Amino acid sequence: MKYIEQNAQTQANIKKAFISLINEKGFSNLTVSDITRTAGISRGTFYVHFTDKFALLEHLENTIHQSIAAAIQSNIDYAIDNTPNNKAEELFNTFTFNAALDYADSERETIRTLFSEKGDPQFFNQIKDLVDDMISSKLIASNGHYSDIIPIDYTKQIAIYSILNIIRHWLNKEHPESPAEIATILMRSRFLAPHDLLVFDDGQA
């Protein structure tokens, strides 16, 4: 038990040092020596856990990817359980990202850093594809589909990017809303067209 706790603490120290160094130097510029020095461990200890900085990056991204997938699935399951007769439209009105937002909030600094230009900007696209795949599969299972009022690839970009860009903005805020508050904002945004967000007052100044 003590070894497991020490192992977990070492990995936590490595992760903390890694994220700090990405913010300071950028992923491409940091070295294993930087990580071990900042984490206060030997190179040998680092190599017990990871072969190099790329393996460490992959480990963090895989962990986040899997955790977000599990959180979204739990929200989908909740929506199904609370939607009468599994009606597609009601299902997606019920579906929220609460569990995923709670997880993102708990890993705010890590996710924000990996999404940044100093981290792995492509990771944002990986998460986008994950959300796209999960929502698309649920639409199909519920006899739903994306609107073809405009080409579907654009419809999907608007639908998925609008959600993720709000979340990325939230992650980057110095004084962010709570996960529950941002969940409400996301829910409201799903029922607003772009023209609903522009208000012109009557009369002249």
mmCIF file of C-alpha atoms in Angstrom:
data_model
loop_
_atom_site.group_PDB
_atom_site.id
_atom_site.type_symbol
_atom_site.label_atom_id
_atom_site.label_comp_id
_atom_site.label_asym_id
_atom_site.label_seq_id
_atom_site.Cartn_x
_atom_site.Cartn_y
_atom_site.Cartn_z
ATOM 1 C CA MET A 1 0.000 0.000 0.000
ATOM 2 C CA LYS A 2 2.800 2.415 0.903
ATOM 3 C CA TYR A 3 4.557 1.675 -2.414
ATOM 4 C CA ILE A 4 1.344 2.367 -4.328
ATOM 5 C CA GLU A 5 0.897 5.677 -2.508
ATOM 6 C CA GLN A 6 4.511 6.664 -3.190
ATOM 7 C CA ASN A 7 4.115 5.673 -6.830
ATOM 8 C CA ALA A 8 0.974 7.798 -7.166
ATOM 9 C CA GLN A 9 2.672 10.751 -5.467
ATOM 10 C CA THR A 10 5.687 10.482 -7.783
ATOM 11 C CA GLN A 11 3.445 10.500 -10.843
ATOM 12 C CA ALA A 12 1.542 13.481 -9.444
ATOM 13 C CA ASN A 13 4.830 15.355 -8.949
ATOM 14 C CA ILE A 14 5.949 14.506 -12.482
ATOM 15 C CA LYS A 15 2.624 15.704 -13.902
ATOM 16 C CA LYS A 16 2.743 18.955 -11.918
ATOM 17 C CA ALA A 17 6.310 19.658 -13.050
ATOM 18 C CA PHE A 18 5.475 18.768 -16.655
ATOM 19 C CA ILE A 19 2.476 21.101 -16.861
ATOM 20 C CA SER A 20 4.415 23.904 -15.183
ATOM 21 C CA LEU A 21 7.279 23.509 -17.657
ATOM 22 C CA ILE A 22 4.971 23.465 -20.680
ATOM 23 C CA ASN A 23 3.543 26.790 -19.542
ATOM 24 C CA GLU A 24 7.033 28.150 -18.953
ATOM 25 C CA LYS A 25 9.024 26.785 -21.890
ATOM 26 C CA GLY A 26 6.627 25.008 -24.225
ATOM 27 C CA PHE A 27 6.507 21.252 -24.784
ATOM 28 C CA SER A 28 8.955 21.305 -27.683
ATOM 29 C CA ASN A 29 11.624 23.064 -25.595
ATOM 30 C CA LEU A 30 11.482 21.162 -22.320
ATOM 31 C CA THR A 31 13.644 18.120 -21.545
ATOM 32 C CA VAL A 32 13.473 15.134 -19.230
ATOM 33 C CA SER A 33 16.200 16.798 -17.159
ATOM 34 C CA ASP A 34 13.929 19.831 -16.767
ATOM 35 C CA ILE A 35 11.126 17.585 -15.546
ATOM 36 C CA THR A 36 13.243 15.632 -13.060
ATOM 37 C CA ARG A 37 14.845 18.776 -11.668
ATOM 38 C CA THR A 38 11.505 20.537 -11.230
ATOM 39 C CA ALA A 39 9.828 17.417 -9.791
ATOM 40 C CA GLY A 40 12.757 16.765 -7.461
ATOM 41 C CA ILE A 41 13.357 13.204 -8.653
ATOM 42 C CA SER A 42 16.176 11.330 -10.376
ATOM 43 C CA ARG A 43 16.198 10.499 -14.076
ATOM 44 C CA GLY A 44 16.065 6.835 -13.102
ATOM 45 C CA THR A 45 12.835 7.409 -11.196
ATOM 46 C CA PHE A 46 11.334 9.209 -14.178
ATOM 47 C CA TYR A 47 12.222 6.333 -16.516
ATOM 48 C CA VAL A 48 10.507 3.862 -14.195
ATOM 49 C CA HIS A 49 7.264 5.595 -15.148
ATOM 50 C CA PHE A 50 7.813 6.983 -18.659
ATOM 51 C CA THR A 51 10.239 6.357 -21.501
ATOM 52 C CA ASP A 52 10.404 10.036 -22.506
ATOM 53 C CA LYS A 53 8.424 13.262 -22.517
ATOM 54 C CA PHE A 54 6.322 12.066 -25.459
ATOM 55 C CA ALA A 55 5.180 9.013 -23.499
ATOM 56 C CA LEU A 56 4.267 11.298 -20.597
ATOM 57 C CA LEU A 57 2.261 13.560 -22.916
ATOM 58 C CA GLU A 58 0.493 10.561 -24.438
ATOM 59 C CA HIS A 59 -0.321 9.188 -20.979
ATOM 60 C CA LEU A 60 -1.901 12.461 -19.845
ATOM 61 C CA GLU A 61 -3.875 12.898 -23.060
ATOM 62 C CA ASN A 62 -5.136 9.301 -23.010
ATOM 63 C CA THR A 63 -6.213 9.667 -19.389
ATOM 64 C CA ILE A 64 -8.118 12.867 -20.146
ATOM 65 C CA HIS A 65 -9.630 11.421 -23.329
ATOM 66 C CA GLN A 66 -10.876 8.291 -21.535
ATOM 67 C CA SER A 67 -12.191 10.244 -18.556
ATOM 68 C CA ILE A 68 -14.106 12.706 -20.730
ATOM 69 C CA ALA A 69 -15.546 9.833 -22.788
ATOM 70 C CA ALA A 70 -16.725 8.099 -19.610
ATOM 71 C CA ALA A 71 -18.197 11.362 -18.272
ATOM 72 C CA ILE A 72 -20.081 12.093 -21.505
ATOM 73 C CA GLN A 73 -21.378 8.531 -21.597
ATOM 74 C CA SER A 74 -22.668 8.889 -18.043
ATOM 75 C CA ASN A 75 -24.517 12.046 -19.109
ATOM 76 C CA ILE A 76 -25.966 10.248 -22.140
ATOM 77 C CA ASP A 77 -27.113 7.376 -19.911
ATOM 78 C CA TYR A 78 -28.712 9.893 -17.540
ATOM 79 C CA ALA A 79 -30.504 11.584 -20.440
ATOM 80 C CA ILE A 80 -31.826 8.239 -21.684
ATOM 81 C CA ASP A 81 -33.049 7.242 -18.222
ATOM 82 C CA ASN A 82 -34.854 10.569 -17.816
ATOM 83 C CA THR A 83 -36.382 10.860 -21.272
ATOM 84 C CA PRO A 84 -39.884 9.408 -21.752
ATOM 85 C CA ASN A 85 -39.942 6.775 -24.503
ATOM 86 C CA ASN A 86 -36.396 7.772 -25.568
ATOM 87 C CA LYS A 87 -37.782 10.443 -27.899
ATOM 88 C CA ALA A 88 -34.833 11.852 -29.827
ATOM 89 C CA GLU A 89 -35.684 15.544 -29.480
ATOM 90 C CA GLU A 90 -36.475 15.271 -25.766
ATOM 91 C CA LEU A 91 -33.365 13.162 -25.276
ATOM 92 C CA PHE A 92 -31.074 15.878 -26.567
ATOM 93 C CA ASN A 93 -32.947 18.566 -24.673
ATOM 94 C CA THR A 94 -32.247 16.563 -21.518
ATOM 95 C CA PHE A 95 -28.626 15.746 -22.389
ATOM 96 C CA THR A 96 -26.058 17.878 -20.596
ATOM 97 C CA PHE A 97 -22.311 17.846 -20.029
ATOM 98 C CA ASN A 98 -22.390 18.124 -16.236
ATOM 99 C CA ALA A 99 -20.145 15.147 -15.484
ATOM 100 C CA ALA A 100 -17.659 16.120 -18.202
ATOM 101 C CA LEU A 101 -17.598 19.706 -16.934
ATOM 102 C CA ASP A 102 -16.970 18.552 -13.363
ATOM 103 C CA TYR A 103 -14.034 16.490 -14.602
ATOM 104 C CA ALA A 104 -12.700 19.324 -16.791
ATOM 105 C CA ASP A 105 -12.867 21.668 -13.812
ATOM 106 C CA SER A 106 -10.862 19.209 -11.685
ATOM 107 C CA GLU A 107 -8.192 19.038 -14.426
ATOM 108 C CA ARG A 108 -8.531 22.646 -15.529
ATOM 109 C CA GLU A 109 -4.819 23.556 -15.556
ATOM 110 C CA THR A 110 -3.775 20.363 -17.342
ATOM 111 C CA ILE A 111 -6.433 20.567 -20.053
ATOM 112 C CA ARG A 112 -5.934 24.304 -20.562
ATOM 113 C CA THR A 113 -2.197 23.786 -20.920
ATOM 114 C CA LEU A 114 -2.477 20.877 -23.351
ATOM 115 C CA PHE A 115 -4.970 22.815 -25.484
ATOM 116 C CA SER A 116 -2.606 25.785 -25.709
ATOM 117 C CA GLU A 117 -0.062 26.508 -28.441
ATOM 118 C CA LYS A 118 2.705 25.641 -25.983
ATOM 119 C CA GLY A 119 1.179 22.215 -25.367
ATOM 120 C CA ASP A 120 -0.439 20.048 -28.023
ATOM 121 C CA PRO A 121 -2.944 22.133 -30.001
ATOM 122 C CA GLN A 122 -4.045 18.991 -31.889
ATOM 123 C CA PHE A 123 -5.387 17.595 -28.636
ATOM 124 C CA PHE A 124 -8.344 19.974 -28.905
ATOM 125 C CA ASN A 125 -9.242 18.341 -32.230
ATOM 126 C CA GLN A 126 -9.013 14.894 -30.629
ATOM 127 C CA ILE A 127 -11.543 15.929 -28.003
ATOM 128 C CA LYS A 128 -13.710 17.520 -30.710
ATOM 129 C CA ASP A 129 -13.721 14.243 -32.641
ATOM 130 C CA LEU A 130 -14.610 12.364 -29.451
ATOM 131 C CA VAL A 131 -17.608 14.604 -28.756
ATOM 132 C CA ASP A 132 -18.645 14.445 -32.423
ATOM 133 C CA ASP A 133 -18.497 10.644 -32.514
ATOM 134 C CA MET A 134 -20.447 10.198 -29.280
ATOM 135 C CA ILE A 135 -23.190 12.670 -30.194
ATOM 136 C CA SER A 136 -23.428 11.316 -33.760
ATOM 137 C CA SER A 137 -23.770 7.726 -32.547
ATOM 138 C CA LYS A 138 -26.483 8.744 -30.097
ATOM 139 C CA LEU A 139 -28.320 10.676 -32.809
ATOM 140 C CA ILE A 140 -28.304 7.596 -35.039
ATOM 141 C CA ALA A 141 -29.473 5.348 -32.201
ATOM 142 C CA SER A 142 -32.315 7.782 -31.483
ATOM 143 C CA ASN A 143 -33.387 8.104 -35.141
ATOM 144 C CA GLY A 144 -32.059 11.652 -35.247
ATOM 145 C CA HIS A 145 -29.641 13.381 -37.595
ATOM 146 C CA TYR A 146 -27.874 16.668 -38.212
ATOM 147 C CA SER A 147 -29.841 19.247 -40.189
ATOM 148 C CA ASP A 148 -28.976 19.577 -43.874
ATOM 149 C CA ILE A 149 -30.205 23.177 -44.209
ATOM 150 C CA ILE A 150 -26.549 23.906 -44.900
ATOM 151 C CA PRO A 151 -23.947 21.237 -45.842
ATOM 152 C CA ILE A 152 -23.773 18.758 -42.965
ATOM 153 C CA ASP A 153 -20.025 19.157 -42.452
ATOM 154 C CA TYR A 154 -20.652 22.837 -41.666
ATOM 155 C CA THR A 155 -23.623 21.986 -39.458
ATOM 156 C CA LYS A 156 -21.446 19.646 -37.413
ATOM 157 C CA GLN A 157 -18.699 22.238 -37.139
ATOM 158 C CA ILE A 158 -21.168 24.808 -35.809
ATOM 159 C CA ALA A 159 -22.801 22.362 -33.389
ATOM 160 C CA ILE A 160 -19.623 20.827 -31.973
ATOM 161 C CA TYR A 161 -17.301 23.827 -32.067
ATOM 162 C CA SER A 162 -19.876 26.067 -30.389
ATOM 163 C CA ILE A 163 -19.914 23.720 -27.400
ATOM 164 C CA LEU A 164 -16.164 23.187 -27.184
ATOM 165 C CA ASN A 165 -15.215 26.812 -27.776
ATOM 166 C CA ILE A 166 -17.466 27.870 -24.906
ATOM 167 C CA ILE A 167 -15.788 25.252 -22.719
ATOM 168 C CA ARG A 168 -12.292 26.321 -23.823
ATOM 169 C CA HIS A 169 -13.152 29.958 -23.088
ATOM 170 C CA TRP A 170 -14.400 28.886 -19.647
ATOM 171 C CA LEU A 171 -11.210 26.931 -18.962
ATOM 172 C CA ASN A 172 -9.111 29.973 -19.853
ATOM 173 C CA LYS A 173 -11.006 32.440 -17.660
ATOM 174 C CA GLU A 174 -9.197 33.870 -14.650
ATOM 175 C CA HIS A 175 -12.414 33.862 -12.617
ATOM 176 C CA PRO A 176 -14.516 31.092 -14.205
ATOM 177 C CA GLU A 177 -18.091 30.177 -13.473
ATOM 178 C CA SER A 178 -18.786 26.962 -11.602
ATOM 179 C CA PRO A 179 -19.347 23.764 -13.615
ATOM 180 C CA ALA A 180 -23.077 24.029 -12.853
ATOM 181 C CA GLU A 181 -23.190 27.622 -14.126
ATOM 182 C CA ILE A 182 -21.337 26.843 -17.351
ATOM 183 C CA ALA A 183 -23.613 23.821 -17.865
ATOM 184 C CA THR A 184 -26.592 26.207 -17.754
ATOM 185 C CA ILE A 185 -24.893 28.533 -20.243
ATOM 186 C CA LEU A 186 -24.257 25.600 -22.590
ATOM 187 C CA MET A 187 -27.849 24.432 -22.307
ATOM 188 C CA ARG A 188 -29.179 27.900 -23.128
ATOM 189 C CA SER A 189 -26.756 28.317 -26.019
ATOM 190 C CA ARG A 190 -28.135 25.203 -27.711
ATOM 191 C CA PHE A 191 -31.489 26.949 -28.167
ATOM 192 C CA LEU A 192 -30.099 30.214 -29.525
ATOM 193 C CA ALA A 193 -29.423 31.054 -33.159
ATOM 194 C CA PRO A 194 -26.579 33.518 -33.852
ATOM 195 C CA HIS A 195 -29.066 36.292 -34.651
ATOM 196 C CA ASP A 196 -30.575 35.838 -31.184
ATOM 197 C CA LEU A 197 -27.288 37.001 -29.674
ATOM 198 C CA LEU A 198 -27.297 40.372 -31.469
ATOM 199 C CA VAL A 199 -29.627 42.982 -30.023
ATOM 200 C CA PHE A 200 -30.370 46.350 -31.629
ATOM 201 C CA ASP A 201 -32.169 48.926 -29.538
ATOM 202 C CA ASP A 202 -34.944 50.954 -31.099
ATOM 203 C CA GLY A 203 -34.404 54.656 -31.593
ATOM 204 C CA GLN A 204 -31.271 56.679 -31.978
ATOM 205 C CA ALA A 205 -28.611 57.549 -29.452
#
